[in-house]
Coordinates of C-alpha atoms and ligand atoms in Angstrom, one line a residue:
X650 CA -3.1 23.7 8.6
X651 CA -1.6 21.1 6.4
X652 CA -3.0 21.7 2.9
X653 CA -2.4 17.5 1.9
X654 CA -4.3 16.3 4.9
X655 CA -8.2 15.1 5.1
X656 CA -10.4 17.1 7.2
X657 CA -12.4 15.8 9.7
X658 CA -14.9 14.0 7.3
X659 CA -11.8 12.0 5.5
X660 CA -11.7 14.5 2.4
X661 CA -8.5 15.0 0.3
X662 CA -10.2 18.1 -1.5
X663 CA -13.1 16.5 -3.1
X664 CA -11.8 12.9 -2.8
X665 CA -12.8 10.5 0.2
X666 CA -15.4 10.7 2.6
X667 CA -17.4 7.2 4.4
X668 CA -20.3 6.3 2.3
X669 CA -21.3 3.2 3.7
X670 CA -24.7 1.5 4.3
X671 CA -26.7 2.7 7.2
X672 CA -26.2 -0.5 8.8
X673 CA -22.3 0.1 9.2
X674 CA -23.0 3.8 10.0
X675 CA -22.4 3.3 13.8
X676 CA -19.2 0.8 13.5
X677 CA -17.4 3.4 11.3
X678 CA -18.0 6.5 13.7
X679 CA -17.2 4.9 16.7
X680 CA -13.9 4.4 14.7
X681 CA -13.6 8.0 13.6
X682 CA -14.1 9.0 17.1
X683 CA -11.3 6.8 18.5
X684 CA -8.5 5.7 16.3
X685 CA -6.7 9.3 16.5
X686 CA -7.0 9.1 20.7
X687 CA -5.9 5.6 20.1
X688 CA -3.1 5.8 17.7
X689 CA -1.6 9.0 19.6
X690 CA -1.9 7.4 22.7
X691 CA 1.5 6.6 25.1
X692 CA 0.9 3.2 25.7
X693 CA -0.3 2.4 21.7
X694 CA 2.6 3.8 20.7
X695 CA 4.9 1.9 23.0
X696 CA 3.3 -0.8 21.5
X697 CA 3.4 -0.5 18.2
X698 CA 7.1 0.3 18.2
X699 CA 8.4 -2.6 20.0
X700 CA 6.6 -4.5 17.9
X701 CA 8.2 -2.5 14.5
X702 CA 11.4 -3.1 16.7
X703 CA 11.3 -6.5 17.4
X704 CA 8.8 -8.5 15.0
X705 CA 9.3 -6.7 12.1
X706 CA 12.5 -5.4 11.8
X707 CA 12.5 -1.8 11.9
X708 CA 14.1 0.9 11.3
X709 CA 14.1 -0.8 7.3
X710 CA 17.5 0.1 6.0
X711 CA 18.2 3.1 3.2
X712 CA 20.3 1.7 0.9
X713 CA 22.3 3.5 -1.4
X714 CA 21.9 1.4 -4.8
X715 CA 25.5 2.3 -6.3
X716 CA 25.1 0.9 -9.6
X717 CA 22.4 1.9 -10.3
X718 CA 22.9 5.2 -9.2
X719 CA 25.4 5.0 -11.9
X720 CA 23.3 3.8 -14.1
X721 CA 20.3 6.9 -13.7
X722 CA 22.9 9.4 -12.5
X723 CA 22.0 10.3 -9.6
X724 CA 22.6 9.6 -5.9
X725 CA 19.6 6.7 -5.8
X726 CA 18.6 5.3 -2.2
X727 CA 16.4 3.0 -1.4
X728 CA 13.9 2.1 1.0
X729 CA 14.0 -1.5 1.8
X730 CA 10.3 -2.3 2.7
X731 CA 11.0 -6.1 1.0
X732 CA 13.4 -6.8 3.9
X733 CA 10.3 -6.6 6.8
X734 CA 9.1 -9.7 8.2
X735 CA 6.7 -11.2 5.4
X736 CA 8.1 -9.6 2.9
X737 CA 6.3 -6.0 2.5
X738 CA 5.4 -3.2 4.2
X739 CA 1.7 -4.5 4.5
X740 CA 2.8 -5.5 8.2
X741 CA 3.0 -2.3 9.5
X742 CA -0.3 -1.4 8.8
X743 CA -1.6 -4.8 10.1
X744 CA 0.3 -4.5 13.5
X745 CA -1.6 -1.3 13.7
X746 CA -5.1 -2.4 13.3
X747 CA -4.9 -5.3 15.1
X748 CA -3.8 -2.9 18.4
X749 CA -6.6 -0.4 17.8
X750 CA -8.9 -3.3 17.2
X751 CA -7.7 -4.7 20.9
X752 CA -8.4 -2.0 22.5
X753 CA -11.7 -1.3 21.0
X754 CA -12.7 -4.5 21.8
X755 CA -13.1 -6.3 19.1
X756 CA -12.9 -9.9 19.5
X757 CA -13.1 -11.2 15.2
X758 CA -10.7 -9.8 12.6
X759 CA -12.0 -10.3 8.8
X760 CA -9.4 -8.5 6.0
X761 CA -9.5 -8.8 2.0
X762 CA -6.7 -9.9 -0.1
X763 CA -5.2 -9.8 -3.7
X764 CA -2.6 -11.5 -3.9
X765 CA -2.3 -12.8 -0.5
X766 CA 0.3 -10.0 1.4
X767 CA -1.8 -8.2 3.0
X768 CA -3.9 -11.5 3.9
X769 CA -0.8 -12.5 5.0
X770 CA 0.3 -9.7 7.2
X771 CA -3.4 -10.2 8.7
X772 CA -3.1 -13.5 9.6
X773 CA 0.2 -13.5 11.1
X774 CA -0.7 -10.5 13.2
X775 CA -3.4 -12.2 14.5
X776 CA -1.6 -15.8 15.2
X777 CA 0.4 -13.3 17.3
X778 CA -2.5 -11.9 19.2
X779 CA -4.7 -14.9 19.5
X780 CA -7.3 -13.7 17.3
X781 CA -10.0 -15.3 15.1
X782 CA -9.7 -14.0 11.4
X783 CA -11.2 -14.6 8.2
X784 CA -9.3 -13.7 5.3
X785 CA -11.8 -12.8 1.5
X786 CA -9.9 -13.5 -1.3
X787 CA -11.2 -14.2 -4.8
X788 CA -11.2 -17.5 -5.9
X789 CA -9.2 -16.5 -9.4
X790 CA -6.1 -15.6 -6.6
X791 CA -6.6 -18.4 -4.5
X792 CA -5.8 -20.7 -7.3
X793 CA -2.9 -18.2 -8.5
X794 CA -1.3 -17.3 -5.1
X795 CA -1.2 -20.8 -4.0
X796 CA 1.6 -19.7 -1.4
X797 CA 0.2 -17.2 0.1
X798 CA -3.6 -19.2 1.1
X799 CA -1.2 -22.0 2.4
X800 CA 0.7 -19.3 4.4
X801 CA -2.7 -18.0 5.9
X802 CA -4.2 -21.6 6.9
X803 CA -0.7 -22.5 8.3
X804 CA -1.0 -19.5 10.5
X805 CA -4.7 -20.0 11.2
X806 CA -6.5 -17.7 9.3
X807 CA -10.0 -18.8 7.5
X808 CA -9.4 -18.4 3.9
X809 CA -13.0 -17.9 2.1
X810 CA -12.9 -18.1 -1.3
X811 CA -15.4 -15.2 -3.6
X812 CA -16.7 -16.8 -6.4
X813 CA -19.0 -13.8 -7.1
X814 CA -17.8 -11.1 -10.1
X815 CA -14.1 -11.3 -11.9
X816 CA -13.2 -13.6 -8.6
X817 CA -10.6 -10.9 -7.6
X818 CA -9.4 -8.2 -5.3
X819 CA -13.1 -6.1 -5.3
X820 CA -15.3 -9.0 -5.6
X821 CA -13.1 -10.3 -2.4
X822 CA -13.4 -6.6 -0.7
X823 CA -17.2 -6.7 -1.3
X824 CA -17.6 -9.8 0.4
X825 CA -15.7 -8.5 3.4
X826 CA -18.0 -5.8 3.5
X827 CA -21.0 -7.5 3.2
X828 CA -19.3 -10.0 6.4
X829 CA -19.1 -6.9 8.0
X830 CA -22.4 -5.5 7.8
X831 CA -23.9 -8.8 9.4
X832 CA -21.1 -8.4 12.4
X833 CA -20.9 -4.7 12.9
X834 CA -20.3 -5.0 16.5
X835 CA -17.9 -7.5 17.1
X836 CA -15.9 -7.6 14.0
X837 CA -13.3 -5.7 13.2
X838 CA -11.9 -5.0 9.5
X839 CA -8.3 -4.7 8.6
X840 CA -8.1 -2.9 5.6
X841 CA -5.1 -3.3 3.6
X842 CA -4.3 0.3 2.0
X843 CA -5.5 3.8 1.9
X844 CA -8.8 2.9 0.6
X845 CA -12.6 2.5 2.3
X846 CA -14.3 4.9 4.0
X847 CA -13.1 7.7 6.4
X848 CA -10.7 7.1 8.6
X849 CA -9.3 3.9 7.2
X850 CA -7.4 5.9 4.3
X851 CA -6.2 8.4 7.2
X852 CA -5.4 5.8 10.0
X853 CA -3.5 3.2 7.3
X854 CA -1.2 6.5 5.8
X855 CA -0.5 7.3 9.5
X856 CA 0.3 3.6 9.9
X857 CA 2.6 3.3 7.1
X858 CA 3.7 6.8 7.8
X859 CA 6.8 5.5 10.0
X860 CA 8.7 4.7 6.4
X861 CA 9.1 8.2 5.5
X862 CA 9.8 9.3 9.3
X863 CA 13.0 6.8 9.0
X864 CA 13.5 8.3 5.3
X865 CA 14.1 11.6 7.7
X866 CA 16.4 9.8 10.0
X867 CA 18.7 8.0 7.5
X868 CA 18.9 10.4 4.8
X869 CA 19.9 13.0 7.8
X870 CA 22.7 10.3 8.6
X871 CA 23.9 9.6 5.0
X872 CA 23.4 13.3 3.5
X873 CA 23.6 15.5 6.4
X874 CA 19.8 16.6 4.9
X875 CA 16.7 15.4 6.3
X876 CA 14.5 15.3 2.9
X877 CA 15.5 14.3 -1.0
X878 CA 14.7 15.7 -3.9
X879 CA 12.7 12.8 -5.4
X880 CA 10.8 10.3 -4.1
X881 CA 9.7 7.5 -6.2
X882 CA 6.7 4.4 -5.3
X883 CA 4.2 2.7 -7.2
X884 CA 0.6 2.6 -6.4
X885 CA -2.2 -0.1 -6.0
X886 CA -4.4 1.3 -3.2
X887 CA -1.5 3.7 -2.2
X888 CA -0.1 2.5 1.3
X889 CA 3.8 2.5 0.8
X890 CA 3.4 5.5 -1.2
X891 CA 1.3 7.5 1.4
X892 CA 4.2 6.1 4.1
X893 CA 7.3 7.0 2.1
X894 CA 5.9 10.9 1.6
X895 CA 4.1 11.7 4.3
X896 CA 6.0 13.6 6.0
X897 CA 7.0 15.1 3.0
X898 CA 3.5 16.3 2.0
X899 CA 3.6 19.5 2.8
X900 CA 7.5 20.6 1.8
X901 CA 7.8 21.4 -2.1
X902 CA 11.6 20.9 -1.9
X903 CA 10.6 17.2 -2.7
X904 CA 9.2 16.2 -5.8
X905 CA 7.0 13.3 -5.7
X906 CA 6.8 10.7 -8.2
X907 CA 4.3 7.5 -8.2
X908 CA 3.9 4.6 -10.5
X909 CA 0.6 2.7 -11.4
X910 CA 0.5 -0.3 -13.0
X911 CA -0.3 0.3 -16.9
X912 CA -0.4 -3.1 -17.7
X913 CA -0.5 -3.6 -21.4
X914 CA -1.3 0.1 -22.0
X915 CA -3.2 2.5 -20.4
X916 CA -5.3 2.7 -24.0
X917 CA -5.5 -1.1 -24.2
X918 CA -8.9 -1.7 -22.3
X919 CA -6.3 -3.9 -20.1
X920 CA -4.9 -1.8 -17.5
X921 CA -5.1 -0.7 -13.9
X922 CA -4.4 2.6 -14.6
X923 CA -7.0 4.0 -12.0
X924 CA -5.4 8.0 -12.2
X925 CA -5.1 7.9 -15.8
X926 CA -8.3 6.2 -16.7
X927 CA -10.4 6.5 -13.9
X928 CA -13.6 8.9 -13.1
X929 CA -14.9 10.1 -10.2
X930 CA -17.5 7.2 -8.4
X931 CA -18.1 6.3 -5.0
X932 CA -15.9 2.4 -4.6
X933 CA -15.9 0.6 -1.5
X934 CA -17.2 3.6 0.5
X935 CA -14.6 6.5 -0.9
X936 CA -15.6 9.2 -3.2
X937 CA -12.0 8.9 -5.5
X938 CA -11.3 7.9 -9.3
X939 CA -12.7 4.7 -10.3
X940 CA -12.6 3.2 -13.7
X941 CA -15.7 2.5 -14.7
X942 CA -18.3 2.6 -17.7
X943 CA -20.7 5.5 -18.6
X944 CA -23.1 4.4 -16.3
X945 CA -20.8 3.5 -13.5
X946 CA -20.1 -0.4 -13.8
X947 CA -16.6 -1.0 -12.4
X948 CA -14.6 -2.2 -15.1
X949 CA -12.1 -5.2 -14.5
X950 CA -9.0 -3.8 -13.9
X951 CA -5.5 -5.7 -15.5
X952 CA -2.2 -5.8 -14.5
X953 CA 0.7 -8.5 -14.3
X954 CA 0.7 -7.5 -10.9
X955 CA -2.0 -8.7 -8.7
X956 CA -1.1 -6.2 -5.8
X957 CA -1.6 -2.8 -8.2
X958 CA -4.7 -5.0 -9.9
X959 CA -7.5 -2.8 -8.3
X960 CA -10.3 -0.6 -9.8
X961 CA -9.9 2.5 -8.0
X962 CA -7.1 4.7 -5.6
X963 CA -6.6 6.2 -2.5
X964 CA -8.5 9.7 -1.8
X965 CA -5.2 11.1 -0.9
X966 CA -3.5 9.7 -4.5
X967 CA -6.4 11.2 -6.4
X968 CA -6.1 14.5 -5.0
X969 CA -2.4 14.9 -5.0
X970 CA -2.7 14.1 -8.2
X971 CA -5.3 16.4 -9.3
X972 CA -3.6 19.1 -7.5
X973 CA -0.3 18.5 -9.1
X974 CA 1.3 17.4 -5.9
X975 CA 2.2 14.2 -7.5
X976 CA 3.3 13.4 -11.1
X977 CA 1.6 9.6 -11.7
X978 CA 3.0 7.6 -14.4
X979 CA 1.9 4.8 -16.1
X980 CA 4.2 1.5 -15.9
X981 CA 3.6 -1.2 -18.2
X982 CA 4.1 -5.0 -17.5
X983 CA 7.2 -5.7 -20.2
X984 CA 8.5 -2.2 -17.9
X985 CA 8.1 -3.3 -14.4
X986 CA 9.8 -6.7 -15.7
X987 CA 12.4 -5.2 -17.4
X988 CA 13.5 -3.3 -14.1
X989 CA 12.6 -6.4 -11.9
X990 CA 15.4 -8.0 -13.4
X991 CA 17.6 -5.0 -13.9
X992 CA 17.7 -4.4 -10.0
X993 CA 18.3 -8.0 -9.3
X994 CA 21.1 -8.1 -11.6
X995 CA 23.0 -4.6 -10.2
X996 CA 22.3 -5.0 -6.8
X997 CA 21.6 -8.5 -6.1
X998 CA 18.0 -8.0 -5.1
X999 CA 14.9 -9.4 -6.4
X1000 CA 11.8 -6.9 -6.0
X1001 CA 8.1 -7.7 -5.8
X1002 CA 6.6 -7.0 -9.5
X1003 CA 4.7 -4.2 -7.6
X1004 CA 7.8 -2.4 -6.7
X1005 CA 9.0 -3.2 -10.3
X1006 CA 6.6 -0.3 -11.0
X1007 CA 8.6 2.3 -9.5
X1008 CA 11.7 1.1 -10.6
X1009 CA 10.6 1.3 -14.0
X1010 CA 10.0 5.2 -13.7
X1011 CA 13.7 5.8 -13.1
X1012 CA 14.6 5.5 -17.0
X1013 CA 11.8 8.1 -17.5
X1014 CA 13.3 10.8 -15.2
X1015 CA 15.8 13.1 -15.6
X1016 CA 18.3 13.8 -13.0
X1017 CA 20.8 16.0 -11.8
X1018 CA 23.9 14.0 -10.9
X1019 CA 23.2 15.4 -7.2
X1020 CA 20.2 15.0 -6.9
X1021 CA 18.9 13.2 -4.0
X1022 CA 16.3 10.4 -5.1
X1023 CA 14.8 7.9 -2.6
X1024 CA 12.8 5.0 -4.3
X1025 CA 10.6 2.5 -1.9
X1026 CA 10.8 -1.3 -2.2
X1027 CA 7.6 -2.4 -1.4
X1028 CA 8.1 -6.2 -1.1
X1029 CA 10.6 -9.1 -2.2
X1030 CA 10.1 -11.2 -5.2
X1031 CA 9.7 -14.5 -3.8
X1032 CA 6.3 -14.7 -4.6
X1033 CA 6.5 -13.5 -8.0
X1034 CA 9.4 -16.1 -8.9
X1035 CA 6.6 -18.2 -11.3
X1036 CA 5.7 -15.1 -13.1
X1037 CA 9.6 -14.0 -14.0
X1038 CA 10.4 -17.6 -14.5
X1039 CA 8.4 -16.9 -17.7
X1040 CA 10.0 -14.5 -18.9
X1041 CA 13.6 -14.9 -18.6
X1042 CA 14.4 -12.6 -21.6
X1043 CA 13.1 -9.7 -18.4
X1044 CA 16.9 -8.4 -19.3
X1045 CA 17.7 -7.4 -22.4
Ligands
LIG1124 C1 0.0 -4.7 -1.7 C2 1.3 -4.3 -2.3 C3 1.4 -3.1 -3.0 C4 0.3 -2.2 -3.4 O1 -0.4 -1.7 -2.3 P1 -0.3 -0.2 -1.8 O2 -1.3 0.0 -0.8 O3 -0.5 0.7 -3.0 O4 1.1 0.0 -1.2 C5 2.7 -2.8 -3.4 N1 3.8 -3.5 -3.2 C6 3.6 -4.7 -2.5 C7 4.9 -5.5 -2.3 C8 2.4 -5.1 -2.0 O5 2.3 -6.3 -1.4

């Protein structure tokens, strides 16, 4: 029995769970009931891997960053999620739905989106599959990630603007919910990380969970050992981190170290510091951290980054963290931009400000020049160039 795994009603000790509406009841455990037959099956999995092959890119490379393995003395590799068709590792999780969702039926695909990736990854995995889809995004990030909702119309996706709440991330993921609720039957949801009720965060980690099998692969290749001693990620809803350790739950030879986004200080009252600040609550169908008030309003999260800008974490995060599994730290905006342009100036490679936030732990750490570090790269920077173009002094 793995002792980091949920149990067959989605809880990470006391973190997870489905609590949704008794309309939805049905919709969700048909899903539990399938998606592991599914997902394990022969001809899904032949599937899904041409498809990582092919359309994606896969096996992403393992890069060892010499500089800046110099630099934080150690041997630091990294995981190049930012070099995966649309930029991120969103993709693999979207491939994966929209299979399952195929072969359950489904004929309508609605998602939620931030700052457009995973909206995205949703819309161009259902160009590819001739799918109708329906992509919830606050109206604050439509007019902020202008890219991203031309992206999704060029690629036929329905973007709907939320004008309810802060305009955001939850206000968008409400709205998705409530979509759902009126088309239980037909619809299918695409979540975007390890968030929701049981089995989303199970079935998205086991999605993403082909980054850490490849970690296996490569570092075997490049060290002549299959696991590191560190590995690093940052964490909105959790989905690159719970793919780059997976597979590494369970063995304490690998320390595991994950970064969410402080924003201007996790004391600040502006911050999306969900593991630091947050309480237990029930948010979008998950018993997990949440920051909220006293009497459980959600409280706007804040981060530069609208990808780690979200008001609560994965059941898995919270309970590796509670555990001790995982050490969380806290990154601040002037720290993930710092790093943004530290990488892009030693290795030539611009990072997403999400991934900044893992970068941004390795000054923090303290290595053994042999130690063995892996470090995931979410996404690219292209879509944060407006944000670094204001602050060019990133490198000092
Ligand atoms: C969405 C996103 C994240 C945050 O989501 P997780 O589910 O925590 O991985 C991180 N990096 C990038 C590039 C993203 O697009």
């Amino acid at each position: 029995m793995d002792r980091h795994n949920t149990d067959t009603n989605g809880f990470y000790g006391e973190f997870g769970g489905a609590y949704v509406p008794e309309i939805l009841y049905k919709t969700v455990e048909d899903l539990r009931k399938s998606y592991l037959d599914i997902i394990e099956s022969d001809d899904f999995r032949r599937e899904y891997h041409a498809l990582l092959r092919d359309y994606v890119g896969r096996p992403s490379p393992l890069y060892l960053a010499r500089r800046m393995s110099q630099r934080y003395g150690c041997r630091l590799y990294l995981k190049r999620e930012d070099l995966n068709h649309t930029g991120a590792h969103k993709i693999n999780n979207a491939i994966g739905q929209i299979l399952l969702a195929k072969r359950m039926g489904k004929r309508r695909i609605i998602a939620e989106t931030g700052a457009g990736q995973h909206g995205v990854a949703t819309a161009t995995v259902c160009a590819l599959m001739d799918m109708p889809c329906r992509v919830y995004m606050g109206a604050t990030d439509v007019a902020r990630q202008h890219v991203n909702v031309e992206r999704m119309r060029m690629l036929g996706a329905e973007v709907y603007p939320v004008e309810s709440g802060n305009k955001t991330l939850k206000d968008a993921t409400n709205e998705a919910i409530r979509d759902w609720c009126c088309h239980p039957a037909d619809t299918f949801y695409i979540i975007g990380s390890t968030v929701g009720p049981h089995p989303y965060p199970d079935l998205v980690a086991r999605l993403q969970s082909v980054i850490s099998a490849e970690i296996k692969e490569q570092l075997m290749q490049h060290e002549g050992r299959d696991y590191p001693d560190y590995l690093m990620a940052c964490v909105g809803g959790g989905s690159n981190a719970a793919g780059t350790i997976y597979h590494y739950l369970d063995d304490e030879r690998v320390s595991i170290v994950l970064g969410e986004a402080g924003g201007m200080g996790i004391d600040s009252g502006k911050t999306a510091a969900t593991i630091h600040c947050g309480t237990l609550g029930i948010i979008h169908g998950a018993r997990t951290l949440v920051m909220q008030t006293e009497d459980g309003q959600i409280t706007e999260p804040y981060s530069i980054s609208a990808g780690l800008d979200y008001p609560g974490i994965g059941p898995l995060h919270a309970h590796l963290a509670s555990c001790g599994r995982a050490t969380v730290m806290a990154i601040n905006d002037d720290e993930a931009l710092k790093a943004a342009f530290e990488l892009t100036r030693l290795e030539g490679i611009i990072p997403a400000l999400e991934s900044a936030h893992a970068l941004a732990m390795l000054p923090k750490m303290a290595f053994k020049p042999d130690d063995v570090v892996v470090l995931t790269v979410s996404g690219r920077g292209d879509k944060d160039l407006a944000t670094y173009l204001q602050y060019p002094n990133g490198l000092r």
